[in-house]
Tab-separated table of C-alpha atoms in Angstrom:
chain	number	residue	atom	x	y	z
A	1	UNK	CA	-6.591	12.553	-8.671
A	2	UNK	CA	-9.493	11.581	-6.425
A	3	UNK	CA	-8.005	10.342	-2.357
A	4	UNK	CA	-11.444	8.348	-2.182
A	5	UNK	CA	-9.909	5.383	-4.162
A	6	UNK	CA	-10.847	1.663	-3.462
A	7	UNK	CA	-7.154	0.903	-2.654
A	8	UNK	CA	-5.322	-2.358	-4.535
A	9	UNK	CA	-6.412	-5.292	-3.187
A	10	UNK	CA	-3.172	-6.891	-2.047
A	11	UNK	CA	-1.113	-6.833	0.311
A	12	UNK	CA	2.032	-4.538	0.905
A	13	UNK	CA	5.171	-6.020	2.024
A	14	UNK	CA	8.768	-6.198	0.498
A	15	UNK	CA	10.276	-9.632	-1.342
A	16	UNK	CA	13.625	-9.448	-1.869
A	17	UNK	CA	13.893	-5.661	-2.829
A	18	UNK	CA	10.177	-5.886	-4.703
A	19	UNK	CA	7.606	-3.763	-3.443
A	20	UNK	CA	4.270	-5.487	-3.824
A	21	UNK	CA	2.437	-2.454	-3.781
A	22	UNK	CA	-1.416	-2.377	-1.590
A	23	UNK	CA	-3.501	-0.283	0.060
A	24	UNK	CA	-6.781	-1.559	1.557
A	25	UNK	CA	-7.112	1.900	3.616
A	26	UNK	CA	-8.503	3.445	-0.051
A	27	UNK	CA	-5.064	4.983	-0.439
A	28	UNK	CA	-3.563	6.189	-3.915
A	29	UNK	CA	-0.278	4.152	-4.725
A	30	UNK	CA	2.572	5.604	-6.628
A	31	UNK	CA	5.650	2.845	-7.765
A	32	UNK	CA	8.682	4.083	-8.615
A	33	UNK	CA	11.507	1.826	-9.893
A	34	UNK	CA	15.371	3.430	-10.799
A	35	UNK	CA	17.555	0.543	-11.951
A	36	UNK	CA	20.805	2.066	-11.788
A	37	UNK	CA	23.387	-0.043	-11.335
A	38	UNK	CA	23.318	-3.332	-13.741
A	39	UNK	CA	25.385	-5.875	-12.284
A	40	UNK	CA	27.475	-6.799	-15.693
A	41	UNK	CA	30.582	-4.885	-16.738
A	42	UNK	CA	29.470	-4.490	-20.094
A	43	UNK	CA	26.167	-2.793	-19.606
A	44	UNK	CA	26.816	0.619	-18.609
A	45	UNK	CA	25.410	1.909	-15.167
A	46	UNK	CA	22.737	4.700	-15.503
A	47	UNK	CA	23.384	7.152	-11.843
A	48	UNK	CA	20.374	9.647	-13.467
A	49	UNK	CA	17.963	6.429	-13.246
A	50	UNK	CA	18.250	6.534	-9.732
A	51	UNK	CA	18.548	10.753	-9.116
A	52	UNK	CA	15.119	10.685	-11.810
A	53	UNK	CA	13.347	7.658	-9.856
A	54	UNK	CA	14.423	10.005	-6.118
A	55	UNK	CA	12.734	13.195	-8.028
A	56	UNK	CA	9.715	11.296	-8.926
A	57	UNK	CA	9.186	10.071	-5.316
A	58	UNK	CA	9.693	13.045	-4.084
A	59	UNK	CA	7.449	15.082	-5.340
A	60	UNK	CA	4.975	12.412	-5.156
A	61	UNK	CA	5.444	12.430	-1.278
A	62	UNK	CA	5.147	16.142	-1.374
A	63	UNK	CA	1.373	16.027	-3.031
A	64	UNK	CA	0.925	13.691	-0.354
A	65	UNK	CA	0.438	10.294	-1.856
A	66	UNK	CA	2.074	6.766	-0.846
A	67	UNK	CA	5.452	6.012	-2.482
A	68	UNK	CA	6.912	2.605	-2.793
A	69	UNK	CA	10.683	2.793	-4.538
A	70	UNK	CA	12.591	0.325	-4.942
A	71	UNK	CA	16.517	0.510	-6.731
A	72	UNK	CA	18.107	-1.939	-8.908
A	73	UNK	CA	15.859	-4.974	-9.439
A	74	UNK	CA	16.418	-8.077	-11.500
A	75	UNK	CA	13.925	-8.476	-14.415
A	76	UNK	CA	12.044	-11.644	-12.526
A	77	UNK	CA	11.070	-8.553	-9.494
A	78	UNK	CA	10.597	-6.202	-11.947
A	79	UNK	CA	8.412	-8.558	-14.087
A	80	UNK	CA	6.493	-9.808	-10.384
A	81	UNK	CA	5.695	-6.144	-9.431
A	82	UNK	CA	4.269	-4.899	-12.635
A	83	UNK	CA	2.207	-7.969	-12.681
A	84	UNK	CA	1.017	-7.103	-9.034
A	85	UNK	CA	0.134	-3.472	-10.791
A	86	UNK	CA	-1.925	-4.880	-12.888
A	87	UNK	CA	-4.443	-6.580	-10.214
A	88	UNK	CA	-6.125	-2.847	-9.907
A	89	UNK	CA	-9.466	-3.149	-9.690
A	90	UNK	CA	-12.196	-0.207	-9.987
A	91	UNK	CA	-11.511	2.947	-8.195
A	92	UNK	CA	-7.743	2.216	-7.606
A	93	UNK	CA	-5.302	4.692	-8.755
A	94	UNK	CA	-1.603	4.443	-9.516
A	95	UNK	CA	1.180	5.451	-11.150
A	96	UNK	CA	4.431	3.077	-12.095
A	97	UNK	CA	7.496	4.716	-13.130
A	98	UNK	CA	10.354	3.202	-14.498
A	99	UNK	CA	13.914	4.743	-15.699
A	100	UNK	CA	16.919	2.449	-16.192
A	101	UNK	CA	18.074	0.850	-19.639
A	102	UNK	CA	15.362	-0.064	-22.279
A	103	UNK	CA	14.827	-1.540	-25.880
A	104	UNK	CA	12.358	-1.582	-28.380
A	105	UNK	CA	10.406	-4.766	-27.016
A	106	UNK	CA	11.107	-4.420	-22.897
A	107	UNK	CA	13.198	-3.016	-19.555
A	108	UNK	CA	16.280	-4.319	-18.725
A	109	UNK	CA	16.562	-5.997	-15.652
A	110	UNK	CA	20.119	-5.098	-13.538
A	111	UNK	CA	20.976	-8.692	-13.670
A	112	UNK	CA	20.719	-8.371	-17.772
A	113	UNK	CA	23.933	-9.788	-19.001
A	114	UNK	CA	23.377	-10.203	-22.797
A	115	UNK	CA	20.135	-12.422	-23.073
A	116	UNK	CA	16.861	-11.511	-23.748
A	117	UNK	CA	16.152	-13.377	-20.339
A	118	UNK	CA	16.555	-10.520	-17.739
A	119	UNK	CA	14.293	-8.231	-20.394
A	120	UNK	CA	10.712	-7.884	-18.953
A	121	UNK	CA	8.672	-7.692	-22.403
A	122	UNK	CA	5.982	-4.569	-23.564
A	123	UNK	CA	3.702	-7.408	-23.778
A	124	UNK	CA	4.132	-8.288	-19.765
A	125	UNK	CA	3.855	-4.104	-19.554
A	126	UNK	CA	0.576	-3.971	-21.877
A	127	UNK	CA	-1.237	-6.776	-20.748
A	128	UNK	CA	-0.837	-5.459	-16.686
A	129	UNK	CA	-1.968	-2.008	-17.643
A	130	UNK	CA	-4.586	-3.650	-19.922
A	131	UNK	CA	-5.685	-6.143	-17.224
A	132	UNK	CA	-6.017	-2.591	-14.753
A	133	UNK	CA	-7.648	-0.160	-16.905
A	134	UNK	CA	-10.137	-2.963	-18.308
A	135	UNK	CA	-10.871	-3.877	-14.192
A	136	UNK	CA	-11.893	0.440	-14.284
A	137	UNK	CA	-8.219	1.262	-12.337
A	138	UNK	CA	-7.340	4.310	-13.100
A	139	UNK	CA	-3.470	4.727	-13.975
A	140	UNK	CA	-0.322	6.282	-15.483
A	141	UNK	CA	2.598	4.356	-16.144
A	142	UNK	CA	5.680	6.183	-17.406
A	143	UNK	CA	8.559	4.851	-18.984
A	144	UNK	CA	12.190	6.504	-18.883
A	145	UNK	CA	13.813	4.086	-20.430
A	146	UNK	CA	17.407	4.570	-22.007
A	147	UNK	CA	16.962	3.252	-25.300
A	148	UNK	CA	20.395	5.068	-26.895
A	149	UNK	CA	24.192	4.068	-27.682
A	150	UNK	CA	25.785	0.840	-28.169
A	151	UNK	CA	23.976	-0.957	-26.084
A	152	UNK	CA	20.781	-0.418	-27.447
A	153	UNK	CA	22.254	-1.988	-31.129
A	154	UNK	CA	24.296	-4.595	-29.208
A	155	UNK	CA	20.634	-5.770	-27.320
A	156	UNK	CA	18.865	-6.135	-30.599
A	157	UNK	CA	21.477	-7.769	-32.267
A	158	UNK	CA	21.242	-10.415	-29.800
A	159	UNK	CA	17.619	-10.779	-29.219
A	160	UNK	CA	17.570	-11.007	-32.702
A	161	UNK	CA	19.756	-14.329	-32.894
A	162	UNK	CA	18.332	-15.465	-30.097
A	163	UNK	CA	15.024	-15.320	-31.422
A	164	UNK	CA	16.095	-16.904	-34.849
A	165	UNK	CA	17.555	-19.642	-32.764
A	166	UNK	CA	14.548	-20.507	-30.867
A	167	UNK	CA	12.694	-20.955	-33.864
């Protein structure tokens, strides 16, 4: 990984516990996101999300690179940062990591509560990564997403009625 990078062309700050990740110093920017703890009863907490998202950071910070991680986002800040990601432009470099729950068509916000609504979508994923790479970014994205168990059937059972229902 080159240090010479053109940096993201945003600015960094923090919005309600999402990082908008920047770096017009040329730096090379590393998100890491561990949703952990999901705020309904029924969706069962993940505590290696957050130990795997603390790991990734680290050794990050150790090579010497720029960390922004954040913990236990809804899917709207989760959907807004990846979005952000995607506004690399040529010569940037980054890395987003994920780990919390996951289904076959998007990451589960903490806030998910049985709708399809707190899910941020592949296709919000793909097009930000497209929109980067296709701008001449350069960029991993990794995806630890729980996709096993119960909840995993109990998600696609609903987004399945829900998306009969909206039809």
């Amino acid at each position: 990984v080159a240090s010479g990078a053109a940096g993201i062309r945003t600015t960094l700050r923090e919005e309600d516990g999402c990082v908008i990740i920047a770096g017009e110093d040329g730096s090379v920017t590393r998100e890491v996101v561990g949703n952990a703890d999901y705020i309904d009863k029924d969706v069962p907490d993940l505590p290696g999300a957050k130990r795997d998202a603390t790991a990734m950071a680290s050794h990050y910070k150790g090579k010497g690179y720029k960390v922004f991680k954040v913990e236990d986002v809804t899917a709207d800040k989760l959907k807004f940062g990846i979005e952000v990601f995607g506004k690399m432009q040529e010569g940037d470099e980054g890395v987003l990591y994920y780990a919390g729950h996951g289904l076959s068509y998007g990451l589960a916000g903490v806030d998910y509560d049985g709708t399809t609504k707190a899910v941020v979508r592949n296709s919000v994923v793909s097009a930000a990564t497209s929109k980067a790479l296709g701008a001449g970014a350069t960029l991993d994205v990794v995806m630890d997403a729980c996709r096993s168990g119960g909840l995993q059937d109990q998600m696609e059972t609903e987004f399945k009625a829900t998306a009969t229902s909206e039809e």
